[in-house]
mmCIF file of C-alpha atoms and ligand atoms in Angstrom:
data_model
loop_
_atom_site.group_PDB
_atom_site.id
_atom_site.type_symbol
_atom_site.label_atom_id
_atom_site.label_comp_id
_atom_site.label_asym_id
_atom_site.label_seq_id
_atom_site.Cartn_x
_atom_site.Cartn_y
_atom_site.Cartn_z
ATOM 1 C CA MET A 1 -91.723 224.261 -119.342
ATOM 2 C CA SER A 2 -91.536 220.568 -118.647
ATOM 3 C CA ASP A 3 -88.161 218.849 -118.242
ATOM 4 C CA VAL A 4 -89.556 215.411 -119.202
ATOM 5 C CA PRO A 5 -87.874 213.727 -122.251
ATOM 6 C CA ALA A 6 -89.536 214.447 -125.561
ATOM 7 C CA ASP A 7 -91.576 211.219 -125.563
ATOM 8 C CA PRO A 8 -90.894 209.127 -122.446
ATOM 9 C CA ILE A 9 -93.913 206.909 -123.092
ATOM 10 C CA ALA A 10 -92.654 205.888 -126.495
ATOM 11 C CA ALA A 11 -89.254 205.131 -124.968
ATOM 12 C CA VAL A 12 -90.721 202.765 -122.349
ATOM 13 C CA ARG A 13 -92.942 201.165 -124.958
ATOM 14 C CA ALA A 14 -89.986 200.525 -127.235
ATOM 15 C CA ALA A 15 -87.965 198.997 -124.392
ATOM 16 C CA PHE A 16 -90.875 196.729 -123.470
ATOM 17 C CA LEU A 17 -91.450 195.533 -127.039
ATOM 18 C CA GLN A 18 -87.789 194.784 -127.473
ATOM 19 C CA ALA A 19 -87.808 192.586 -124.351
ATOM 20 C CA ALA A 20 -91.158 190.953 -125.141
ATOM 21 C CA ASP A 21 -90.180 190.106 -128.720
ATOM 22 C CA GLN A 22 -87.186 188.052 -127.639
ATOM 23 C CA ALA A 23 -87.330 184.379 -128.587
ATOM 24 C CA PRO A 24 -88.897 182.354 -125.728
ATOM 25 C CA ASP A 25 -86.624 180.287 -123.510
ATOM 26 C CA PRO A 26 -87.006 176.611 -124.530
ATOM 27 C CA ASP A 27 -87.246 175.578 -120.857
ATOM 28 C CA PRO A 28 -90.888 176.178 -119.761
ATOM 29 C CA ASP A 29 -89.998 177.043 -116.163
ATOM 30 C CA ARG A 30 -87.284 179.491 -117.148
ATOM 31 C CA GLU A 31 -89.605 181.069 -119.728
ATOM 32 C CA LEU A 32 -92.319 181.616 -117.078
ATOM 33 C CA GLN A 33 -89.654 183.104 -114.838
ATOM 34 C CA ARG A 34 -88.566 185.432 -117.637
ATOM 35 C CA ILE A 35 -92.142 186.606 -118.185
ATOM 36 C CA GLU A 36 -92.569 187.267 -114.490
ATOM 37 C CA GLU A 37 -89.410 189.345 -114.444
ATOM 38 C CA LEU A 38 -90.742 191.288 -117.402
ATOM 39 C CA ARG A 39 -93.955 191.966 -115.524
ATOM 40 C CA VAL A 40 -92.107 193.213 -112.469
ATOM 41 C CA ARG A 41 -89.776 195.373 -114.543
ATOM 42 C CA PHE A 42 -92.631 197.195 -116.304
ATOM 43 C CA LEU A 43 -95.767 196.800 -114.196
ATOM 44 C CA GLY A 44 -94.339 196.356 -110.695
ATOM 45 C CA LYS A 45 -94.643 199.076 -108.040
ATOM 46 C CA LYS A 46 -91.160 200.303 -108.906
ATOM 47 C CA GLY A 47 -91.568 199.412 -112.557
ATOM 48 C CA GLU A 48 -91.062 201.606 -115.579
ATOM 49 C CA VAL A 49 -94.763 202.245 -116.250
ATOM 50 C CA GLN A 50 -95.310 203.342 -112.678
ATOM 51 C CA ALA A 51 -92.285 205.639 -113.010
ATOM 52 C CA LEU A 52 -94.015 207.340 -115.928
ATOM 53 C CA MET A 53 -97.013 208.023 -113.712
ATOM 54 C CA ARG A 54 -94.779 209.739 -111.200
ATOM 55 C CA GLN A 55 -93.621 212.123 -113.905
ATOM 56 C CA LEU A 56 -97.165 213.505 -114.108
ATOM 57 C CA GLY A 57 -96.501 215.893 -111.247
ATOM 58 C CA ARG A 58 -93.711 217.580 -113.101
ATOM 59 C CA LEU A 59 -95.842 218.322 -116.146
ATOM 60 C CA ASP A 60 -97.764 221.446 -116.934
ATOM 61 C CA LYS A 61 -101.276 221.099 -115.621
ATOM 62 C CA ALA A 62 -102.770 221.275 -119.118
ATOM 63 C CA ASP A 63 -100.614 218.366 -120.341
ATOM 64 C CA ARG A 64 -101.434 216.009 -117.485
ATOM 65 C CA PRO A 65 -104.736 214.442 -118.644
ATOM 66 C CA ALA A 66 -103.427 213.448 -122.067
ATOM 67 C CA PHE A 67 -100.192 212.102 -120.581
ATOM 68 C CA GLY A 68 -102.073 210.122 -117.915
ATOM 69 C CA GLN A 69 -104.336 208.568 -120.510
ATOM 70 C CA ALA A 70 -101.371 207.649 -122.692
ATOM 71 C CA VAL A 71 -99.623 205.943 -119.757
ATOM 72 C CA ASN A 72 -102.788 203.999 -118.968
ATOM 73 C CA ARG A 73 -103.046 202.866 -122.575
ATOM 74 C CA LEU A 74 -99.435 201.674 -122.401
ATOM 75 C CA LYS A 75 -100.169 199.879 -119.139
ATOM 76 C CA GLY A 76 -103.091 198.056 -120.763
ATOM 77 C CA GLU A 77 -100.981 197.120 -123.769
ATOM 78 C CA VAL A 78 -98.154 195.788 -121.586
ATOM 79 C CA SER A 79 -100.494 193.716 -119.353
ATOM 80 C CA GLN A 80 -102.240 192.219 -122.338
ATOM 81 C CA ARG A 81 -98.996 191.253 -123.989
ATOM 82 C CA ILE A 82 -97.630 189.703 -120.787
ATOM 83 C CA GLU A 83 -100.800 187.640 -120.346
ATOM 84 C CA GLN A 84 -100.444 186.488 -123.942
ATOM 85 C CA LEU A 85 -96.802 185.494 -123.384
ATOM 86 C CA ARG A 86 -97.756 183.609 -120.241
ATOM 87 C CA ALA A 87 -100.592 181.716 -121.960
ATOM 88 C CA ASP A 88 -98.274 180.771 -124.841
ATOM 89 C CA ALA A 89 -95.626 179.520 -122.426
ATOM 90 C CA GLU A 90 -98.139 177.433 -120.457
ATOM 91 C CA ARG A 91 -99.505 175.915 -123.635
ATOM 92 C CA ARG A 92 -96.005 174.982 -124.779
ATOM 93 C CA ALA A 93 -95.313 173.431 -121.356
ATOM 94 C CA ALA A 94 -98.523 171.365 -121.575
ATOM 95 C CA ASP A 95 -97.697 170.273 -125.131
ATOM 96 C CA ALA A 96 -94.251 169.206 -123.998
ATOM 97 C CA ALA A 97 -95.737 167.225 -121.092
ATOM 98 C CA LEU A 98 -98.203 165.564 -123.441
ATOM 99 C CA GLU A 99 -95.373 164.738 -125.813
ATOM 100 C CA ALA A 100 -93.352 163.276 -122.946
ATOM 101 C CA GLY A 101 -96.309 161.033 -122.149
ATOM 102 C CA TRP A 102 -96.950 161.708 -118.450
ATOM 103 C CA LEU A 103 -99.938 164.021 -118.832
ATOM 104 C CA ASP A 104 -103.326 162.417 -119.291
ATOM 105 C CA PRO A 105 -105.745 165.077 -120.605
ATOM 106 C CA THR A 106 -108.723 162.801 -120.021
ATOM 107 C CA LEU A 107 -108.320 163.036 -116.227
ATOM 108 C CA PRO A 108 -110.693 165.379 -114.356
ATOM 109 C CA ALA A 109 -109.508 168.926 -113.771
ATOM 110 C CA ALA A 110 -107.913 169.836 -110.452
ATOM 111 C CA ALA A 111 -110.409 170.617 -107.699
ATOM 112 C CA ALA A 112 -111.358 174.241 -107.246
ATOM 113 C CA GLY A 113 -109.669 174.340 -103.845
ATOM 114 C CA ALA A 114 -106.321 173.554 -105.409
ATOM 115 C CA ALA A 115 -106.201 177.001 -106.982
ATOM 116 C CA VAL A 116 -106.181 178.525 -103.499
ATOM 117 C CA SER A 117 -103.331 176.472 -102.089
ATOM 118 C CA GLY A 118 -101.402 176.650 -105.343
ATOM 119 C CA LEU A 119 -100.812 172.895 -105.126
ATOM 120 C CA PRO A 120 -102.198 170.309 -107.467
ATOM 121 C CA ALA A 121 -105.272 168.566 -106.022
ATOM 122 C CA MET A 122 -104.300 165.215 -104.500
ATOM 123 C CA GLY A 123 -106.716 162.398 -103.923
ATOM 124 C CA HIS A 124 -106.368 160.064 -100.936
ATOM 125 C CA PRO A 125 -108.031 156.843 -99.833
ATOM 126 C CA HIS A 126 -111.480 156.833 -98.229
ATOM 127 C CA PRO A 127 -111.333 156.086 -94.462
ATOM 128 C CA ILE A 128 -112.767 152.607 -95.070
ATOM 129 C CA THR A 129 -110.085 151.859 -97.631
ATOM 130 C CA ARG A 130 -107.437 153.098 -95.215
ATOM 131 C CA ILE A 131 -108.569 150.690 -92.505
ATOM 132 C CA LEU A 132 -108.824 147.908 -95.056
ATOM 133 C CA ASP A 133 -105.244 148.538 -96.182
ATOM 134 C CA GLU A 134 -104.145 148.490 -92.553
ATOM 135 C CA VAL A 135 -105.930 145.205 -91.802
ATOM 136 C CA ILE A 136 -104.365 143.538 -94.808
ATOM 137 C CA ASP A 137 -100.931 144.910 -93.976
ATOM 138 C CA HIS A 138 -101.168 143.794 -90.334
ATOM 139 C CA PHE A 139 -102.437 140.268 -90.933
ATOM 140 C CA ARG A 140 -100.171 139.645 -93.924
ATOM 141 C CA GLY A 141 -97.336 140.339 -91.527
ATOM 142 C CA LEU A 142 -98.661 137.440 -89.395
ATOM 143 C CA GLY A 143 -98.747 135.104 -92.382
ATOM 144 C CA PHE A 144 -102.436 135.463 -93.293
ATOM 145 C CA ALA A 145 -103.387 135.359 -96.989
ATOM 146 C CA VAL A 146 -106.227 137.454 -98.413
ATOM 147 C CA ALA A 147 -109.137 135.282 -99.598
ATOM 148 C CA SER A 148 -112.350 136.208 -101.356
ATOM 149 C CA GLY A 149 -115.660 134.619 -102.263
ATOM 150 C CA PRO A 150 -118.868 135.441 -104.130
ATOM 151 C CA GLU A 151 -121.220 138.147 -102.820
ATOM 152 C CA ILE A 152 -124.242 136.085 -103.886
ATOM 153 C CA GLU A 153 -124.170 132.849 -101.904
ATOM 154 C CA ASP A 154 -126.135 129.651 -101.489
ATOM 155 C CA ALA A 155 -127.724 128.602 -98.202
ATOM 156 C CA TRP A 156 -125.043 125.948 -97.607
ATOM 157 C CA HIS A 157 -122.096 128.362 -97.572
ATOM 158 C CA ASN A 158 -123.929 131.214 -95.871
ATOM 159 C CA PHE A 159 -125.798 129.199 -93.211
ATOM 160 C CA ASP A 160 -125.830 125.391 -93.088
ATOM 161 C CA ALA A 161 -122.083 124.742 -93.202
ATOM 162 C CA LEU A 162 -121.661 127.399 -90.514
ATOM 163 C CA ASN A 163 -123.851 125.398 -88.138
ATOM 164 C CA ILE A 164 -126.751 127.847 -88.503
ATOM 165 C CA PRO A 165 -129.838 125.595 -88.513
ATOM 166 C CA ALA A 166 -132.793 126.012 -90.845
ATOM 167 C CA ASP A 167 -134.992 127.413 -88.081
ATOM 168 C CA HIS A 168 -132.457 130.013 -86.923
ATOM 169 C CA PRO A 169 -134.011 133.500 -86.870
ATOM 170 C CA ALA A 170 -131.062 134.945 -88.819
ATOM 171 C CA ARG A 171 -132.330 133.063 -91.871
ATOM 172 C CA ASP A 172 -135.665 134.830 -91.759
ATOM 173 C CA VAL A 173 -136.561 137.229 -94.562
ATOM 174 C CA TRP A 174 -136.676 139.969 -91.943
ATOM 175 C CA ASP A 175 -132.917 139.655 -91.537
ATOM 176 C CA THR A 176 -131.744 138.247 -94.844
ATOM 177 C CA PHE A 177 -132.322 139.280 -98.447
ATOM 178 C CA TYR A 178 -133.188 136.548 -100.925
ATOM 179 C CA THR A 179 -133.117 136.782 -104.700
ATOM 180 C CA THR A 180 -136.155 135.568 -106.649
ATOM 181 C CA ARG A 181 -134.159 132.394 -107.311
ATOM 182 C CA GLY A 182 -133.594 131.846 -103.599
ATOM 183 C CA GLU A 183 -129.958 132.909 -103.597
ATOM 184 C CA ILE A 184 -128.584 134.933 -100.712
ATOM 185 C CA PRO A 185 -126.637 138.165 -100.906
ATOM 186 C CA ARG A 186 -124.185 136.977 -98.233
ATOM 187 C CA THR A 187 -125.031 138.173 -94.744
ATOM 188 C CA HIS A 188 -121.418 137.856 -93.541
ATOM 189 C CA THR A 189 -117.966 137.085 -94.889
ATOM 190 C CA SER A 190 -117.992 133.853 -92.863
ATOM 191 C CA SER A 191 -119.061 132.083 -96.067
ATOM 192 C CA VAL A 192 -115.490 132.603 -97.297
ATOM 193 C CA GLN A 193 -114.265 130.473 -94.337
ATOM 194 C CA ILE A 194 -116.296 127.568 -95.660
ATOM 195 C CA ARG A 195 -115.194 128.000 -99.262
ATOM 196 C CA THR A 196 -111.559 128.171 -98.173
ATOM 197 C CA MET A 197 -111.754 125.084 -95.948
ATOM 198 C CA GLU A 198 -113.524 123.170 -98.732
ATOM 199 C CA ARG A 199 -110.669 123.663 -101.156
ATOM 200 C CA GLN A 200 -107.616 123.975 -98.910
ATOM 201 C CA ARG A 201 -106.234 121.572 -96.306
ATOM 202 C CA PRO A 202 -104.947 122.985 -93.002
ATOM 203 C CA PRO A 203 -102.902 124.767 -91.922
ATOM 204 C CA ILE A 204 -104.999 127.738 -93.027
ATOM 205 C CA ARG A 205 -104.541 131.421 -92.293
ATOM 206 C CA ILE A 206 -106.782 133.801 -94.179
ATOM 207 C CA ILE A 207 -108.516 137.114 -93.866
ATOM 208 C CA ALA A 208 -111.460 137.821 -96.166
ATOM 209 C CA PRO A 209 -112.603 141.418 -96.469
ATOM 210 C CA GLY A 210 -115.757 142.100 -98.447
ATOM 211 C CA ARG A 211 -119.239 143.487 -98.700
ATOM 212 C CA CYS A 212 -122.214 141.918 -96.926
ATOM 213 C CA PHE A 213 -125.940 142.558 -97.017
ATOM 214 C CA ARG A 214 -128.656 142.437 -94.388
ATOM 215 C CA ASN A 215 -132.275 143.403 -94.396
ATOM 216 C CA GLU A 216 -131.713 146.121 -91.807
ATOM 217 C CA THR A 217 -133.630 149.254 -91.059
ATOM 218 C CA VAL A 218 -131.073 151.892 -91.964
ATOM 219 C CA ASP A 219 -129.989 154.080 -89.058
ATOM 220 C CA ALA A 220 -126.858 155.737 -87.677
ATOM 221 C CA THR A 221 -125.133 152.405 -87.008
ATOM 222 C CA HIS A 222 -126.790 150.024 -89.496
ATOM 223 C CA LEU A 223 -126.785 149.910 -93.272
ATOM 224 C CA ALA A 224 -128.253 147.290 -95.592
ATOM 225 C CA ALA A 225 -124.867 146.934 -97.307
ATOM 226 C CA PHE A 226 -121.729 147.061 -95.190
ATOM 227 C CA ASN A 227 -118.118 145.947 -95.079
ATOM 228 C CA GLN A 228 -116.773 143.092 -93.002
ATOM 229 C CA CYS A 229 -113.491 141.306 -92.658
ATOM 230 C CA GLU A 230 -113.389 137.661 -91.734
ATOM 231 C CA GLY A 231 -110.367 135.970 -90.238
ATOM 232 C CA LEU A 232 -109.686 132.250 -89.936
ATOM 233 C CA LEU A 233 -106.762 130.273 -88.597
ATOM 234 C CA ILE A 234 -106.717 126.472 -88.555
ATOM 235 C CA ASP A 235 -103.712 124.514 -87.344
ATOM 236 C CA ARG A 236 -102.728 121.909 -84.771
ATOM 237 C CA ASP A 237 -103.125 122.739 -81.065
ATOM 238 C CA ILE A 238 -104.626 126.190 -81.568
ATOM 239 C CA THR A 239 -106.074 127.594 -78.348
ATOM 240 C CA LEU A 240 -107.926 130.631 -77.074
ATOM 241 C CA GLY A 241 -104.498 132.010 -76.150
ATOM 242 C CA HIS A 242 -103.575 132.264 -79.837
ATOM 243 C CA LEU A 243 -106.885 133.982 -80.581
ATOM 244 C CA LYS A 244 -106.380 136.449 -77.762
ATOM 245 C CA ALA A 245 -102.812 137.351 -78.677
ATOM 246 C CA THR A 246 -103.630 137.715 -82.365
ATOM 247 C CA LEU A 247 -106.606 140.009 -81.879
ATOM 248 C CA GLU A 248 -105.039 142.058 -79.110
ATOM 249 C CA GLY A 249 -102.109 142.765 -81.423
ATOM 250 C CA TRP A 250 -104.504 144.071 -84.015
ATOM 251 C CA VAL A 251 -106.430 146.233 -81.546
ATOM 252 C CA HIS A 252 -103.185 147.780 -80.332
ATOM 253 C CA ARG A 253 -102.181 148.506 -83.884
ATOM 254 C CA LEU A 254 -105.541 150.129 -84.499
ATOM 255 C CA PHE A 255 -106.023 152.142 -81.324
ATOM 256 C CA GLY A 256 -102.560 152.311 -79.761
ATOM 257 C CA PRO A 257 -100.502 150.051 -77.467
ATOM 258 C CA ASP A 258 -102.025 151.275 -74.194
ATOM 259 C CA VAL A 259 -105.628 150.474 -75.022
ATOM 260 C CA ARG A 260 -107.046 147.749 -72.757
ATOM 261 C CA THR A 261 -109.112 144.875 -74.140
ATOM 262 C CA ARG A 262 -111.538 142.404 -72.629
ATOM 263 C CA PHE A 263 -113.235 139.245 -73.832
ATOM 264 C CA ARG A 264 -116.837 138.463 -72.969
ATOM 265 C CA PRO A 265 -118.653 135.205 -73.613
ATOM 266 C CA ALA A 266 -121.102 135.386 -76.507
ATOM 267 C CA PHE A 267 -123.073 132.947 -78.616
ATOM 268 C CA TYR A 268 -122.526 132.481 -82.344
ATOM 269 C CA PRO A 269 -123.510 129.121 -83.870
ATOM 270 C CA PHE A 270 -120.234 128.692 -85.779
ATOM 271 C CA VAL A 271 -117.889 129.069 -82.806
ATOM 272 C CA GLU A 272 -117.543 127.307 -79.447
ATOM 273 C CA PRO A 273 -116.793 129.042 -77.209
ATOM 274 C CA GLY A 274 -117.906 132.313 -78.735
ATOM 275 C CA LEU A 275 -116.569 135.648 -77.531
ATOM 276 C CA ASP A 276 -116.882 139.343 -78.022
ATOM 277 C CA LEU A 277 -113.690 141.358 -77.948
ATOM 278 C CA ASP A 278 -114.170 144.846 -76.530
ATOM 279 C CA ALA A 279 -111.596 147.602 -76.654
ATOM 280 C CA GLN A 280 -111.423 150.321 -74.054
ATOM 281 C CA CYS A 281 -112.914 153.463 -75.557
ATOM 282 C CA PHE A 282 -109.976 155.432 -76.937
ATOM 283 C CA TYR A 283 -111.978 158.656 -76.739
ATOM 284 C CA CYS A 284 -112.871 158.793 -73.029
ATOM 285 C CA HIS A 285 -110.140 156.296 -71.992
ATOM 286 C CA GLY A 286 -112.762 153.984 -70.566
ATOM 287 C CA GLY A 287 -114.407 156.484 -68.216
ATOM 288 C CA GLY A 288 -117.551 156.901 -70.303
ATOM 289 C CA ARG A 289 -117.517 160.641 -69.600
ATOM 290 C CA LEU A 290 -115.645 163.557 -71.128
ATOM 291 C CA ASP A 291 -113.701 166.137 -69.098
ATOM 292 C CA ASP A 292 -116.766 168.388 -68.931
ATOM 293 C CA GLY A 293 -118.888 165.532 -67.559
ATOM 294 C CA ALA A 294 -120.810 164.954 -70.780
ATOM 295 C CA MET A 295 -121.465 161.396 -71.927
ATOM 296 C CA CYS A 296 -118.791 160.091 -74.314
ATOM 297 C CA PRO A 297 -120.301 160.202 -77.806
ATOM 298 C CA VAL A 298 -118.125 157.361 -79.113
ATOM 299 C CA CYS A 299 -118.937 154.606 -76.564
ATOM 300 C CA ARG A 300 -122.193 156.244 -75.405
ATOM 301 C CA GLY A 301 -121.035 156.180 -71.805
ATOM 302 C CA LYS A 302 -120.101 152.482 -71.683
ATOM 303 C CA GLY A 303 -116.343 153.010 -71.672
ATOM 304 C CA TRP A 304 -115.902 150.028 -74.011
ATOM 305 C CA LEU A 305 -116.352 149.480 -77.730
ATOM 306 C CA GLU A 306 -117.635 146.124 -78.944
ATOM 307 C CA ILE A 307 -115.513 145.581 -81.975
ATOM 308 C CA ILE A 308 -114.722 141.957 -82.803
ATOM 309 C CA PRO A 309 -117.006 138.915 -82.427
ATOM 310 C CA CYS A 310 -114.780 135.839 -82.412
ATOM 311 C CA GLY A 311 -114.329 132.342 -81.055
ATOM 312 C CA MET A 312 -112.917 128.861 -81.569
ATOM 313 C CA VAL A 313 -114.234 127.261 -84.770
ATOM 314 C CA HIS A 314 -117.121 124.898 -83.918
ATOM 315 C CA PRO A 315 -116.253 121.198 -84.515
ATOM 316 C CA ASN A 316 -119.405 120.883 -86.670
ATOM 317 C CA VAL A 317 -118.095 123.588 -89.005
ATOM 318 C CA LEU A 318 -114.785 121.763 -89.392
ATOM 319 C CA ARG A 319 -116.612 118.483 -90.039
ATOM 320 C CA ASN A 320 -118.861 120.163 -92.612
ATOM 321 C CA CYS A 321 -115.711 121.055 -94.537
ATOM 322 C CA GLY A 322 -114.124 117.624 -94.215
ATOM 323 C CA ILE A 323 -111.610 118.647 -91.550
ATOM 324 C CA ASP A 324 -111.148 116.350 -88.570
ATOM 325 C CA PRO A 325 -111.764 118.341 -85.359
ATOM 326 C CA ASP A 326 -109.704 115.835 -83.364
ATOM 327 C CA GLU A 327 -106.671 116.680 -85.438
ATOM 328 C CA TRP A 328 -107.188 120.361 -86.174
ATOM 329 C CA SER A 329 -108.514 123.347 -84.283
ATOM 330 C CA GLY A 330 -108.651 127.039 -84.938
ATOM 331 C CA PHE A 331 -110.239 130.370 -84.365
ATOM 332 C CA ALA A 332 -112.337 132.751 -86.426
ATOM 333 C CA PHE A 333 -113.265 136.371 -86.097
ATOM 334 C CA GLY A 334 -115.380 138.850 -88.026
ATOM 335 C CA MET A 335 -114.880 142.560 -87.918
ATOM 336 C CA GLY A 336 -117.451 145.084 -89.021
ATOM 337 C CA PHE A 337 -115.267 147.449 -90.934
ATOM 338 C CA ASP A 338 -117.606 150.364 -90.843
ATOM 339 C CA ARG A 339 -117.786 150.076 -87.042
ATOM 340 C CA LEU A 340 -114.001 150.063 -86.809
ATOM 341 C CA VAL A 341 -113.819 153.186 -88.948
ATOM 342 C CA MET A 342 -116.459 154.889 -86.815
ATOM 343 C CA ALA A 343 -114.611 153.958 -83.630
ATOM 344 C CA ARG A 344 -111.204 154.900 -84.954
ATOM 345 C CA TYR A 345 -112.261 158.303 -86.282
ATOM 346 C CA GLY A 346 -115.076 159.088 -83.859
ATOM 347 C CA ILE A 347 -117.770 159.255 -86.546
ATOM 348 C CA ASP A 348 -121.235 159.097 -85.018
ATOM 349 C CA ASP A 349 -123.282 158.279 -88.114
ATOM 350 C CA LEU A 350 -122.308 155.497 -90.477
ATOM 351 C CA ARG A 351 -124.343 157.027 -93.283
ATOM 352 C CA ARG A 352 -121.903 159.916 -93.457
ATOM 353 C CA LEU A 353 -119.180 157.553 -94.612
ATOM 354 C CA TYR A 354 -121.174 156.693 -97.702
ATOM 355 C CA SER A 355 -122.625 160.130 -98.337
ATOM 356 C CA GLY A 356 -120.102 160.878 -101.070
ATOM 357 C CA ARG A 357 -119.398 164.206 -99.399
ATOM 358 C CA LEU A 358 -115.818 165.210 -100.134
ATOM 359 C CA ASP A 359 -115.703 167.712 -97.273
ATOM 360 C CA LEU A 360 -116.064 164.766 -94.883
ATOM 361 C CA VAL A 361 -113.641 162.452 -96.629
ATOM 362 C CA ARG A 362 -110.945 165.125 -96.951
ATOM 363 C CA GLN A 363 -110.683 165.365 -93.160
ATOM 364 C CA PHE A 364 -109.025 161.972 -92.865
HETATM 365 ZN ZN1 ZN B 401 -115.964 156.594 -74.648
#
């Protein structure tokens, strides 16, 4: 004869129902905790339902199948009820959050990956936005204001005022887009220099980040629409020394304090002299080769990255804006944002940055 209580299954079932029927805790977190404790107490490895299963061995062989089935039915009933309690508690928590006003149900659902980590999905800025925020933060600290101008320009602001003559190849349709009305999707943010100098007397310190457009064949390092950031400083007695110190400070912020820089002469119609600022490749430390002898993929073996065209503002440009070049001088620079992002993060194909692929963006 079996020594099991008359109806142990009914006893466990009664105990479970008594606990489950209790009024829910008004605090959503405590209520979820209570439900979890209930689950462990009845369905856990050492729980009461499992204990019933262990009684099987002490039963007469003939009684075992019916008893086993009855325990399984109880197990199903308990799980279902616990799931129901949990769903009710979560709904009440969501209602409370909605009532409190901080939950916006129109926002997109958390990303699928969040379920794995158990954390809510968090967005973060795109690498280009991160660099943009850094540029603004750095130059604001030096007293530069953020200026902006229209993306569709006229020939005066995009070319003529910048000392780019009518026969300059940059004005050709092969390089520049024109609207049917002859307007120009700006080819550089330098047009914002002109607009600023036209309406503001020196001293001037601005940076002007924005989108630009060129009739480029799209490849790994060129896009028809890209991001640039212009910088302009006009004051009395400004020299190349000021330009050098200002830009070197920025490069060190971007790539680290030990990165070497060099200036090379270059020609741009709106500056005199014109320069290119190169930064030592942060990836191969200027050697052009990696430890295994392979060519550095970031600088393509050159050891240097050409990052900032710059120079002293051409007297003609100042005159075009009504500023006397005998009284005022200054420097200007233009940074291709996308290039900076590529250099900073070692991205070899610009198109990836705009691919909309979250698996890329999430790495930064
Ligand atoms: Zn390199």
